[in-house]
Amino acid sequence: MQNLNIKIGGQAGQGLVSIGTILLRAATQEGWYLFAHQDYESRIRGGHNFFQIRLADRPVASWENDIDVLVALDEATITRELEEVKPGGVVIYDPDVLGPDAQKLAEQSNSIGLPFARMAEELGQPKIMGNAVAAGAVWALLSEDLTELHETLALMFSDKGPAIVQGNQQVASAGFARVRELLGERPRPGKPANPGPRLVLRGNDALPLGALAAGVKFMSAYPMTPSTGVTEFISEHGRRAKVIMEQAEDEIAAINMAIGASYTGVRAMTATSGGGFALMTEALSLAGSAEIPIVVVNAMRPGPSTGLPTRTEQGDLRYAVAMSFGDFPRAVLAPGDVEEAFYLMAHAFNLAEEYQMPVVVLSDQHLADSYTTVPPFDLSRVEIKRGKVVSGEEAGPDYLRYRFTADGISPRLYPGFGQGLVVAAGDEHDEHGHLIEDAETRQKMMEKRMAKQKLVEENALEPVLCGAEDAELMLIGFGSTKGAIAEAVEMLNSRGIRAQGVHLPQVFPLPQGLEVLLQKPARKFIVEGNYTGQLEELIASRFAWKPDGSIRRYDGRPMNAKYIVDRLPGGVCHG
Amino acid sequence: MQNLNIKIGGQAGQGLVSIGTILLRAATQEGWYLFAHQDYESRIRGGHNFFQIRLADRPVASWENDIDVLVALDEATITRELEEVKPGGVVIYDPDVLGPDAQKLAEQSNSIGLPFARMAEELGQPKIMGNAVAAGAVWALLSEDLTELHETLALMFSDKGPAIVQGNQQVASAGFARVRELLGERPRPGKPANPGPRLVLRGNDALPLGALAAGVKFMSAYPMTPSTGVTEFISEHGRRAKVIMEQAEDEIAAINMAIGASYTGVRAMTATSGGGFALMTEALSLAGSAEIPIVVVNAMRPGPSTGLPTRTEQGDLRYAVAMSFGDFPRAVLAPGDVEEAFYLMAHAFNLAEEYQMPVVVLSDQHLADSYTTVPPFDLSRVEIKRGKVVSGEEAGPDYLRYRFTADGISPRLYPGFGQGLVVAAGDEHDEHGHLIEDAETRQKMMEKRMAKQKLVEENALEPVLCGAEDAELMLIGFGSTKGAIAEAVEMLNSRGIRAQGVHLPQVFPLPQGLEVLLQKPARKFIVEGNYTGQLEELIASRFAWKPDGSIRRYDGRPMNAKYIVDRLPGGVCHG
Amino acid sequence: MANSGFVVCKETAWCPGCGNFGIVRALAKALDGLGLQPNEVLYVSGIGQAGKLPHYISGNVLNTLHGRTLPTATGAKLANGDLTVIAVGGDGDGYAEGGNHFLHAIRRNVNITYIVHDNQVFGLTKGQASPRSDRGMVTGTTPLGVYNEPFNPLATAITLNASFVARSYAGDQEHLARTIQAAIQHEGFALIDVLQPCVTFNKINTYQYFRERVYDLDQEEGYDRTDRQAAWARSWEWGDRIPIGIFYQIQRPTLDQHYADILIKPLVRQELDKSVVEEILDEFRIG
Amino acid sequence: MANSGFVVCKETAWCPGCGNFGIVRALAKALDGLGLQPNEVLYVSGIGQAGKLPHYISGNVLNTLHGRTLPTATGAKLANGDLTVIAVGGDGDGYAEGGNHFLHAIRRNVNITYIVHDNQVFGLTKGQASPRSDRGMVTGTTPLGVYNEPFNPLATAITLNASFVARSYAGDQEHLARTIQAAIQHEGFALIDVLQPCVTFNKINTYQYFRERVYDLDQEEGYDRTDRQAAWARSWEWGDRIPIGIFYQIQRPTLDQHYADILIKPLVRQELDKSVVEEILDEFRIG
Ligand SMILES: Cc1ncc(C[n+]2csc(CCOP(=O)(O)OP(=O)(O)O)c2C)c(N)n1
Ligand SMILES: Cc1ncc(C[n+]2csc(CCOP(=O)(O)OP(=O)(O)O)c2C)c(N)n1
Ligand code: SF4
Ligand code: SF4
Ligand SMILES: [Mg+2]
Ligand SMILES: [Mg+2]
């Protein structure tokens, strides 16, 4: 595999996301596969952020530590990130923003000083086009010519008019030319043979796209990082796709609005994070009791409390599984990458409607904000299963919302669609939906609801495997560690250790298939992004089982293959 | 043991709680031990409720099915409860409220018709004194004379003036005389030799008493059955005990007010149930992150959602343990009876302050509303440990709220008590309490907080055992099943089965001592009041262990010894 | 309950004599009078004695959580505008636990009717103070008497520019039925705060108390219900005379009008158009 | 930060030019002017750009959750009335997530000062609409433009009979410092809604916008700040002229006065009197 890692560092508001976005689109256009992740602070201007892109000649699913090209928009990028640059790597910095010490430091490496904003201004363009200068400069290390970069700029700025497009192209060319001039020809990363059309998306794009593909009609949400991207995506495309996205006054209103909409018969969702997720617990429990489908995206960030709002963690797993006073059926899905995010999101709506229950989709900041190249999504793979729904005639006037059935699923009637009345309640109720006090009905109604949980479990998504079947070592994880685990497994296999990766796209209820895997003779490690080992605990509670070891991270940063492999016990790694 | 079970049935608002309360106080006065539980609907008038008292000559901890005396204030009591009356048991009913069919039914047993209200009126007293007539009637089956009953009435109505006291005494005597006349002398339940002074309390009295003994200074709450009794108790005694109890606009405000108060250095608490508990999750997480002590009483009722508001269940255990996005230290206590409720509540405040964390006390409707005779509480056993607190001088101006220490506990300074400034935050922070973004500080701060969790675990309350040490059968439970399990164990031992009961007053973190018990050769059953086996799951996740069987109840009603023993596998019970 | 006429249940969990009976009867009368069918009506309620109302009258029911009446009703109305949505709850539900939603539902001007059973007390939890309790009222949580400034829902709603703000009285079913009809016919958010005696827990604001005080603003010569400032001023009258009637009514755009582009028909009757999703996906396609 | 004078931090997480700088400076000036020491002051804040303020000025800090500023501040003040408690947060924090607490904190009239950084937008989450956003404002969540009726915090507070209701402007530090001093000196709940330009996300309500419009009500001849109806009416002025100053101020009992029996000294300075607990226990003793 050929790889190239570009890291763009600077302050919030300096344009590093623009530079990154230009580059990742142009690079995809040019044919590379890529993975790009973002690291930013909970502030709007200043601080120290970075945007890191890994290009490769085949699909990649995670990030690497060693940097080939560092773009420094500020001094901190030099002082903090320089040590990550590989021997022979290139540093492109803006000399206008570096103090003398940092400049000296930068100059020790293979470095180029380009005054991005000044160059733009000297070319008669606004300062802000310094971003395109930087993009052009990096592009010189990637490509022979400017075609794809110019095309990307044209596409990205098309709504700003031709002058802006041309300005950007002009300054990008200048940046390109300067680097070419200073560094001459350098080896370029290999490209895949037949790349074909692809999408380049973040988790926060794929999740709402999955929802749209599944026919979501109503969303309500209250902004909270890192889930806000999902909300804004649905807002942006709502008019065209005929979806209402109503900003709520708080998360409690958000989920209750969605429940109200869902009750009438539309697919409805909300998205949130951390504290907002906690505030939704009571309503989730209402959805469980009243058997109203609802999909909740929870994009995890490090807790407890406000924690680190813009960082990543997998610390809400225990909570997502446990979030109710009292028992009711549910499912918790945990997509591991952008492609899975799309299809699982659609699946979540099917589960919610087939079992008339809440479904939680666990994302996290790392999945939400990281771009990956993926094959175009296949809408024909998105089957829409709306569960047991009866028409007005079928239902008749004697319709019972909570009719006792063999599988615990009572056919839904949409209110107003027939003579039957649809009575739903969160209080304990009888088949009609009216309130009860007696022990017998209570017990039957609990058993009816929990019968559905059994079905959900029987149909749980099986683990996704990679690596060696006859493994001596197994890495088990869920959610956004999928790519890191896959690459760790590859790394281990390449070192002669037969390793297998087990990714759990469904964490609750856990699939039966996992038990079989746990019985394999391999040494098993659980890899997860939290302090207490929440996945480990979940598996232990279900299968009365303990792993041979665990690899955890809880400093707010994502894992990658190196992080995992470095933490395997010595005997394993060098054995 | 000698036992007598009295059940008073009727509609809400008919006075069955008054009758029950008169009787339980008079009976305690007379020397008996008792256990009394209540069953009522989520309404204010009407429906069918009962109040059941078990008298005995030694302490009792649970209820029995077979009724010796049934008092029927309405028809439903006859149609629904008559079958529970033992052969030879007595039925006292009000003929004025029974239809002819029910009256016929009632007459089939050893029954007495007494028109309670009419009798009161005929004696020139208001209708409402019918309650005292009924109490007097029952008293005739318990005692030779009216002394203790009259004294009780005098005490209970003293604030209403002598006329009311005398009226009640007069009509009670009339009820007493009628029964004596109709039934003649009957065997009376035996009494303990030297009863001595005792208290007769509900869980909802013992918990706030424990809080007062622990020096709680501030409470805020929003009413929710079955926790409201705790709130109203503190309200009632607040002025005298110098405790503020502020009714909040919602549960979110309630816990946040308490956190605000606690931050300044007072012991603070809240109480809630079900949905209200869920709404407190985010703030609990704040208390975890900002290291602010707080005690939350959650009185469980059957969920999910509004569920059965006035019934009992143990379905919030999983939630109490898991209630946070992200990890932070905490403890969850689960008192099993009135006495334990008092001492554990006081202990909860010590834990909260010693480890600067939230502590949840799980009660439930059965514990909350059931009266038990207990020995007077011993305040000298209530030690107050306020944890590491520094004075203004000790702290100095360089005080750091989150100073890194070996055990993870940073000494508290109360704001305004010295030159040092007290900076607390729910966002991730440094030793000062100021916000941070870097991975290193985050990791250290997580480790600091979680170090406390380890201490909490090491000092966890050990299981409370009863029955045979060399048991062949073990019953494990938590919370309000304690009495039922103890009596089941007794029943089994009396049948020649060596049984042991294991009650867990602390459910999180579980004590090490439990593991030792789990290794004993006995067949082990987990007894709990929920559908999914939340305690079982908790033990499984901690010790990778599964029981031999489980006994559960989830119809909203409390367990007792018979319920448990009946559900043990045949081989066990008759083996 | 069948779909012909609005039947009121005989079996309820309410206390005999409770003001809630007047409300449910007036509601049935109002709905019958408007010629609606039960399956066209959706009651959304929270938790409390008031919140049980939907179970006692024919229609579709969504009985949710304490305090969450309004967002749930808003979602339902946005998803199926064909339904006549009636939100109903207690004063605790609406003004304590649900206070935030009260503010923001009004700002949205969603086209629903909101009936608040205002008994000035928490009924179901046995008589604690509500935001509407009179000063000095002694309850289980306020042994020193209620201290807080009583919440004035009418003044607050007018301040938030609610498009229909009324008060009625459970003891006057005619007036209440008429007010409910006007509220349902109003395009936009309509609040009716209904004075509702709680015979068990509120010994201050009784039938007699109200009988002696209420007068009908609708009959008041010269009262201009489009004059916001006058309406606000009038809403403070609470003493020997207590006005009932429509305090304030204006026309302003409703939330569904804001979403007119999307709501070409009710959401629940719109099929998924996969081609639009393809179109959006195509915008992300590269190469 | 040490305990002598109120130092304002140089390092902040705010954007250069943000209105928040004016607020923190005015606050320091006000506190210095009142002769307070940092350890006597407690700032309670929620989450948002505004909520970070306490970290940038000397004093005690309780930085809580988004929207929960007011109940936390209320609890702190009740437990230690010796502290000067200043609640501070954004308009999203206070009027969206925290709307319910806004209503009820005012009703309680707890003796704290509440400073709202009103930038009419959610700053920290990158510019979505807040309840204060002008109609038509296009944001990430309102691509069709803001539709809801803007929330008027002053009119609402006056309706709730808040005892001190003011508006100030971050661009006028003198006025703001003066208003803060008056608020702190006021006995009871004091609201200051501060017009605060967000230079990054709010391109409508800018420094220039306000500079052209604000005028000082405190200088207005004949304005009677105890006249509630007039104050309410004035609070609607938002156009070519935008008033700043104290709109409404009255004396009414405060929450700690209600608890005077208990608060013979601050709760935090009261020792537990075990004999009272014995006394209560004794009442339950039988035999
Ligand atoms: C989240 C939550 N908090 C508290 C409760 C308990 N609760 C049920 S009804 C009620 C108040 C009832 O008062 P109101 O809304 O005025 O209705 P009313 O019974 O007076 O008609 C409360 C506090 C609850 N069910 N859920
Ligand atoms: C419960 C919860 N919901 C949402 C958020 C995300 N959040 C943080 S700040 C904020 C809004 C900020 O707006 P405002 O309060 O006006 O403060 P500003 O940043 O504009 O000063 C939101 C929605 C959160 N932290 N917690
Ligand atoms: S408690 Fe009050 S409001 Fe509730 S039903 Fe009884 S009288 Fe009506
Ligand atoms: S985003 Fe706006 S409010 Fe926040 S710091 Fe920047 S300018 Fe100020
Ligand atoms: Mg009420
Ligand atoms: Mg703001």
GROMACS .gro file of N, CA and C in nm, chain A residues 41-42 275 278 281-282 285-286 289 302-308 311 313 315-316 318-319 322 324-328 426-428 436-437 439 442 446-447 450 531-532 534 537 541 546 554-555 557, chain B residues 41-42 275 278 281-282 285-286 289 302-308 311 313 315-316 318-319 322 324-328 426-428 436-437 439 442 446-447 450 531-532 534 537 541 546 554-555 557:
model
  282
   41GLU      N    1  -1.106   2.224   1.910
   41GLU     CA    2  -1.139   2.259   2.047
   41GLU      C    3  -1.281   2.314   2.057
   42SER      N    4  -1.326   2.324   2.179
   42SER     CA    5  -1.460   2.376   2.202
   42SER      C    6  -1.454   2.529   2.207
  275GLY      N    7  -2.510   1.504   2.744
  275GLY     CA    8  -2.616   1.550   2.831
  275GLY      C    9  -2.752   1.553   2.764
  278ALA      N   10  -2.896   1.214   2.773
  278ALA     CA   11  -2.949   1.183   2.906
  278ALA      C   12  -3.087   1.244   2.925
  281THR      N   13  -3.393   1.039   2.813
  281THR     CA   14  -3.419   0.906   2.868
  281THR      C   15  -3.566   0.883   2.899
  282GLU      N   16  -3.628   0.980   2.964
  282GLU     CA   17  -3.766   0.958   3.004
  282GLU      C   18  -3.854   0.934   2.881
  285SER      N   19  -3.819   0.601   2.725
  285SER     CA   20  -3.894   0.504   2.803
  285SER      C   21  -4.043   0.511   2.767
  286LEU      N   22  -4.091   0.629   2.740
  286LEU     CA   23  -4.229   0.644   2.691
  286LEU      C   24  -4.246   0.570   2.559
  289SER      N   25  -4.269   0.206   2.632
  289SER     CA   26  -4.394   0.163   2.693
  289SER      C   27  -4.512   0.177   2.597
  302PRO      N   28  -1.643   1.275   2.503
  302PRO     CA   29  -1.600   1.232   2.637
  302PRO      C   30  -1.682   1.297   2.748
  303GLY      N   31  -1.741   1.215   2.832
  303GLY     CA   32  -1.809   1.261   2.952
  303GLY      C   33  -1.717   1.238   3.068
  304PRO      N   34  -1.764   1.242   3.189
  304PRO     CA   35  -1.901   1.274   3.225
  304PRO      C   36  -1.928   1.424   3.212
  305SER      N   37  -2.056   1.457   3.226
  305SER     CA   38  -2.100   1.597   3.219
  305SER      C   39  -2.057   1.657   3.086
  306THR      N   40  -2.026   1.784   3.085
  306THR     CA   41  -1.993   1.849   2.958
  306THR      C   42  -1.863   1.794   2.901
  307GLY      N   43  -1.776   1.744   2.988
  307GLY     CA   44  -1.656   1.673   2.944
  307GLY      C   45  -1.572   1.750   2.845
  308LEU      N   46  -1.540   1.684   2.735
  308LEU     CA   47  -1.465   1.747   2.628
  308LEU      C   48  -1.555   1.750   2.505
  311ARG      N   49  -1.434   1.626   2.143
  311ARG     CA   50  -1.344   1.511   2.133
  311ARG      C   51  -1.424   1.383   2.121
  313GLU      N   52  -1.505   0.967   2.228
  313GLU     CA   53  -1.501   0.862   2.329
  313GLU      C   54  -1.613   0.763   2.299
  315GLY      N   55  -1.798   0.623   2.556
  315GLY     CA   56  -1.834   0.608   2.696
  315GLY      C   57  -1.984   0.608   2.725
  316ASP      N   58  -2.066   0.606   2.621
  316ASP     CA   59  -2.211   0.608   2.645
  316ASP      C   60  -2.274   0.472   2.619
  318ARG      N   61  -2.275   0.184   2.795
  318ARG     CA   62  -2.350   0.130   2.910
  318ARG      C   63  -2.482   0.205   2.925
  319TYR      N   64  -2.472   0.334   2.908
  319TYR     CA   65  -2.591   0.416   2.926
  319TYR      C   66  -2.697   0.387   2.820
  322ALA      N   67  -2.875   0.080   2.906
  322ALA     CA   68  -2.947   0.077   3.034
  322ALA      C   69  -3.049   0.188   3.048
  324SER      N   70  -3.322   0.325   3.102
  324SER     CA   71  -3.461   0.335   3.145
  324SER      C   72  -3.478   0.282   3.284
  325PHE      N   73  -3.561   0.350   3.358
  325PHE     CA   74  -3.622   0.296   3.477
  325PHE      C   75  -3.725   0.196   3.427
  326GLY      N   76  -3.707   0.069   3.466
  326GLY     CA   77  -3.796  -0.036   3.415
  326GLY      C   78  -3.745  -0.091   3.283
  327ASP      N   79  -3.799  -0.203   3.244
  327ASP     CA   80  -3.749  -0.273   3.125
  327ASP      C   81  -3.840  -0.254   3.005
  328PHE      N   82  -3.779  -0.234   2.891
  328PHE     CA   83  -3.856  -0.235   2.765
  328PHE      C   84  -3.761  -0.274   2.652
  426GLY      N   85  -4.827   0.587   2.798
  426GLY     CA   86  -4.704   0.549   2.866
  426GLY      C   87  -4.729   0.489   3.003
  427ASP      N   88  -4.841   0.521   3.061
  427ASP     CA   89  -4.887   0.452   3.180
  427ASP      C   90  -4.913   0.306   3.142
  428GLU      N   91  -4.911   0.216   3.238
  428GLU     CA   92  -4.946   0.078   3.202
  428GLU      C   93  -5.092   0.074   3.159
  436ILE      N   94  -5.460   0.088   3.344
  436ILE     CA   95  -5.500  -0.022   3.431
  436ILE      C   96  -5.425  -0.016   3.563
  437GLU      N   97  -5.474  -0.096   3.657
  437GLU     CA   98  -5.410  -0.106   3.788
  437GLU      C   99  -5.383  -0.251   3.826
  439ALA      N  100  -5.277  -0.649   3.853
  439ALA     CA  101  -5.151  -0.721   3.839
  439ALA      C  102  -5.148  -0.808   3.713
  442ARG      N  103  -5.096  -0.604   3.391
  442ARG     CA  104  -4.958  -0.553   3.395
  442ARG      C  105  -4.860  -0.663   3.352
  446MET      N  106  -4.625  -0.656   3.015
  446MET     CA  107  -4.479  -0.663   3.023
  446MET      C  108  -4.430  -0.777   2.935
  447GLU      N  109  -4.496  -0.891   2.946
  447GLU     CA  110  -4.450  -1.008   2.872
  447GLU      C  111  -4.469  -0.988   2.721
  450MET      N  112  -4.184  -0.755   2.618
  450MET     CA  113  -4.052  -0.817   2.625
  450MET      C  114  -4.038  -0.934   2.527
  531TYR      N  115  -1.309   0.433   2.990
  531TYR     CA  116  -1.226   0.397   3.104
  531TYR      C  117  -1.262   0.261   3.164
  532THR      N  118  -1.391   0.237   3.182
  532THR     CA  119  -1.430   0.121   3.263
  532THR      C  120  -1.449  -0.008   3.183
  534GLN      N  121  -1.678  -0.071   2.902
  534GLN     CA  122  -1.823  -0.088   2.898
  534GLN      C  123  -1.865  -0.204   2.807
  537GLU      N  124  -1.793  -0.524   2.992
  537GLU     CA  125  -1.895  -0.547   3.093
  537GLU      C  126  -2.023  -0.602   3.032
  541SER      N  127  -2.176  -0.957   3.114
  541SER     CA  128  -2.307  -0.974   3.176
  541SER      C  129  -2.394  -1.068   3.094
  546LYS      N  130  -1.496  -1.343   3.043
  546LYS     CA  131  -1.398  -1.233   3.056
  546LYS      C  132  -1.290  -1.246   2.949
  554TYR      N  133  -0.908   0.687   2.683
  554TYR     CA  134  -1.007   0.778   2.742
  554TYR      C  135  -0.950   0.917   2.759
  555ASP      N  136  -0.863   0.954   2.665
  555ASP     CA  137  -0.809   1.090   2.671
  555ASP      C  138  -0.874   1.179   2.564
  557ARG      N  139  -0.904   1.115   2.246
  557ARG     CA  140  -0.849   1.100   2.110
  557ARG      C  141  -0.883   0.963   2.054
  616GLU      N  142  -5.418   0.278   4.437
  616GLU     CA  143  -5.418   0.310   4.295
  616GLU      C  144  -5.374   0.454   4.271
  617SER      N  145  -5.347   0.483   4.147
  617SER     CA  146  -5.305   0.617   4.110
  617SER      C  147  -5.429   0.704   4.090
  850GLY      N  148  -3.946   0.858   3.612
  850GLY     CA  149  -3.912   0.960   3.513
  850GLY      C  150  -3.835   1.076   3.573
  853ALA      N  151  -3.479   0.983   3.593
  853ALA     CA  152  -3.415   0.993   3.461
  853ALA      C  153  -3.377   1.136   3.430
  856THR      N  154  -3.034   1.265   3.546
  856THR     CA  155  -2.910   1.200   3.504
  856THR      C  156  -2.800   1.298   3.469
  857GLU      N  157  -2.835   1.397   3.390
  857GLU     CA  158  -2.731   1.489   3.345
  857GLU      C  159  -2.664   1.558   3.465
  860SER      N  160  -2.432   1.346   3.658
  860SER     CA  161  -2.306   1.338   3.587
  860SER      C  162  -2.221   1.463   3.614
  861LEU      N  163  -2.288   1.576   3.626
  861LEU     CA  164  -2.217   1.698   3.664
  861LEU      C  165  -2.156   1.681   3.803
  864SER      N  166  -1.850   1.471   3.770
  864SER     CA  167  -1.737   1.538   3.707
  864SER      C  168  -1.681   1.650   3.794
  877PRO      N  169  -4.308   0.062   3.921
  877PRO     CA  170  -4.293  -0.013   3.796
  877PRO      C  171  -4.287   0.079   3.674
  878GLY      N  172  -4.184   0.067   3.596
  878GLY     CA  173  -4.172   0.136   3.469
  878GLY      C  174  -4.204   0.038   3.360
  879PRO      N  175  -4.172   0.062   3.238
  879PRO     CA  176  -4.110   0.186   3.191
  879PRO      C  177  -4.213   0.298   3.186
  880SER      N  178  -4.161   0.418   3.161
  880SER     CA  179  -4.245   0.537   3.150
  880SER      C  180  -4.326   0.555   3.278
  881THR      N  181  -4.444   0.608   3.268
  881THR     CA  182  -4.523   0.636   3.389
  881THR      C  183  -4.563   0.506   3.458
  882GLY      N  184  -4.572   0.399   3.382
  882GLY     CA  185  -4.592   0.265   3.440
  882GLY      C  186  -4.710   0.256   3.535
  883LEU      N  187  -4.683   0.203   3.652
  883LEU     CA  188  -4.785   0.194   3.757
  883LEU      C  189  -4.737   0.279   3.874
  886ARG      N  190  -4.733   0.148   4.253
  886ARG     CA  191  -4.697   0.009   4.280
  886ARG      C  192  -4.547  -0.005   4.302
  888GLU      N  193  -4.164  -0.203   4.237
  888GLU     CA  194  -4.079  -0.280   4.147
  888GLU      C  195  -3.935  -0.248   4.181
  890GLY      N  196  -3.699  -0.217   3.931
  890GLY     CA  197  -3.656  -0.212   3.791
  890GLY      C  198  -3.563  -0.098   3.756
  891ASP      N  199  -3.516  -0.023   3.854
  891ASP     CA  200  -3.427   0.090   3.823
  891ASP      C  201  -3.284   0.061   3.860
  893ARG      N  202  -3.047  -0.132   3.716
  893ARG     CA  203  -2.953  -0.118   3.605
  893ARG      C  204  -2.929   0.029   3.574
  894TYR      N  205  -3.038   0.103   3.577
  894TYR     CA  206  -3.028   0.245   3.544
  894TYR      C  207  -2.945   0.322   3.646
  897ALA      N  208  -2.591   0.266   3.586
  897ALA     CA  209  -2.537   0.307   3.455
  897ALA      C  210  -2.561   0.453   3.424
  899SER      N  211  -2.501   0.746   3.340
  899SER     CA  212  -2.421   0.856   3.289
  899SER      C  213  -2.359   0.823   3.156
  900PHE      N  214  -2.358   0.921   3.071
  900PHE     CA  215  -2.271   0.925   2.956
  900PHE      C  216  -2.131   0.950   3.011
  901GLY      N  217  -2.042   0.855   2.987
  901GLY     CA  218  -1.907   0.868   3.045
  901GLY      C  219  -1.903   0.807   3.184
  902ASP      N  220  -1.783   0.787   3.232
  902ASP     CA  221  -1.765   0.718   3.360
  902ASP      C  222  -1.732   0.814   3.473
  903PHE      N  223  -1.791   0.792   3.587
  903PHE     CA  224  -1.750   0.864   3.707
  903PHE      C  225  -1.782   0.778   3.829
 1001GLY      N  226  -1.800   2.124   3.533
 1001GLY     CA  227  -1.842   1.997   3.477
 1001GLY      C  228  -1.771   1.965   3.347
 1002ASP      N  229  -1.725   2.067   3.278
 1002ASP     CA  230  -1.635   2.047   3.166
 1002ASP      C  231  -1.506   1.984   3.218
 1003GLU      N  232  -1.432   1.917   3.134
 1003GLU     CA  233  -1.304   1.865   3.181
 1003GLU      C  234  -1.213   1.983   3.216
 1011ILE      N  235  -0.988   2.262   3.012
 1011ILE     CA  236  -0.872   2.217   2.935
 1011ILE      C  237  -0.915   2.146   2.808
 1012GLU      N  238  -0.819   2.127   2.720
 1012GLU     CA  239  -0.843   2.056   2.595
 1012GLU      C  240  -0.743   1.943   2.575
 1014ALA      N  241  -0.493   1.614   2.598
 1014ALA     CA  242  -0.514   1.473   2.627
 1014ALA      C  243  -0.454   1.432   2.761
 1017ARG      N  244  -0.664   1.550   3.062
 1017ARG     CA  245  -0.788   1.472   3.060
 1017ARG      C  246  -0.765   1.333   3.119
 1021MET      N  247  -0.930   1.189   3.465
 1021MET     CA  248  -1.015   1.069   3.466
 1021MET      C  249  -0.960   0.969   3.567
 1022GLU      N  250  -0.830   0.953   3.565
 1022GLU     CA  251  -0.769   0.854   3.655
 1022GLU      C  252  -0.782   0.897   3.801
 1025MET      N  253  -1.145   0.824   3.894
 1025MET     CA  254  -1.178   0.682   3.901
 1025MET      C  255  -1.099   0.611   4.012
 1106TYR      N  256  -3.824  -0.764   3.549
 1106TYR     CA  257  -3.840  -0.864   3.443
 1106TYR      C  258  -3.707  -0.925   3.398
 1107THR      N  259  -3.609  -0.839   3.374
 1107THR     CA  260  -3.489  -0.887   3.305
 1107THR      C  261  -3.380  -0.942   3.397
 1109GLN      N  262  -3.205  -0.768   3.672
 1109GLN     CA  263  -3.101  -0.664   3.668
 1109GLN      C  264  -2.990  -0.691   3.770
 1112GLU      N  265  -2.772  -0.963   3.626
 1112GLU     CA  266  -2.687  -0.907   3.522
 1112GLU      C  267  -2.568  -0.833   3.583
 1116SER      N  268  -2.190  -0.936   3.531
 1116SER     CA  269  -2.093  -0.850   3.464
 1116SER      C  270  -1.970  -0.830   3.552
 1121LYS      N  271  -2.306  -1.698   3.679
 1121LYS     CA  272  -2.452  -1.709   3.659
 1121LYS      C  273  -2.514  -1.791   3.773
 1129TYR      N  274  -4.286  -0.893   3.846
 1129TYR     CA  275  -4.293  -0.766   3.774
 1129TYR      C  276  -4.437  -0.728   3.744
 1130ASP      N  277  -4.524  -0.764   3.837
 1130ASP     CA  278  -4.664  -0.724   3.820
 1130ASP      C  279  -4.701  -0.608   3.912
 1132ARG      N  280  -4.648  -0.588   4.234
 1132ARG     CA  281  -4.678  -0.626   4.371
 1132ARG      C  282  -4.553  -0.676   4.442
   0.00000   0.00000   0.00000
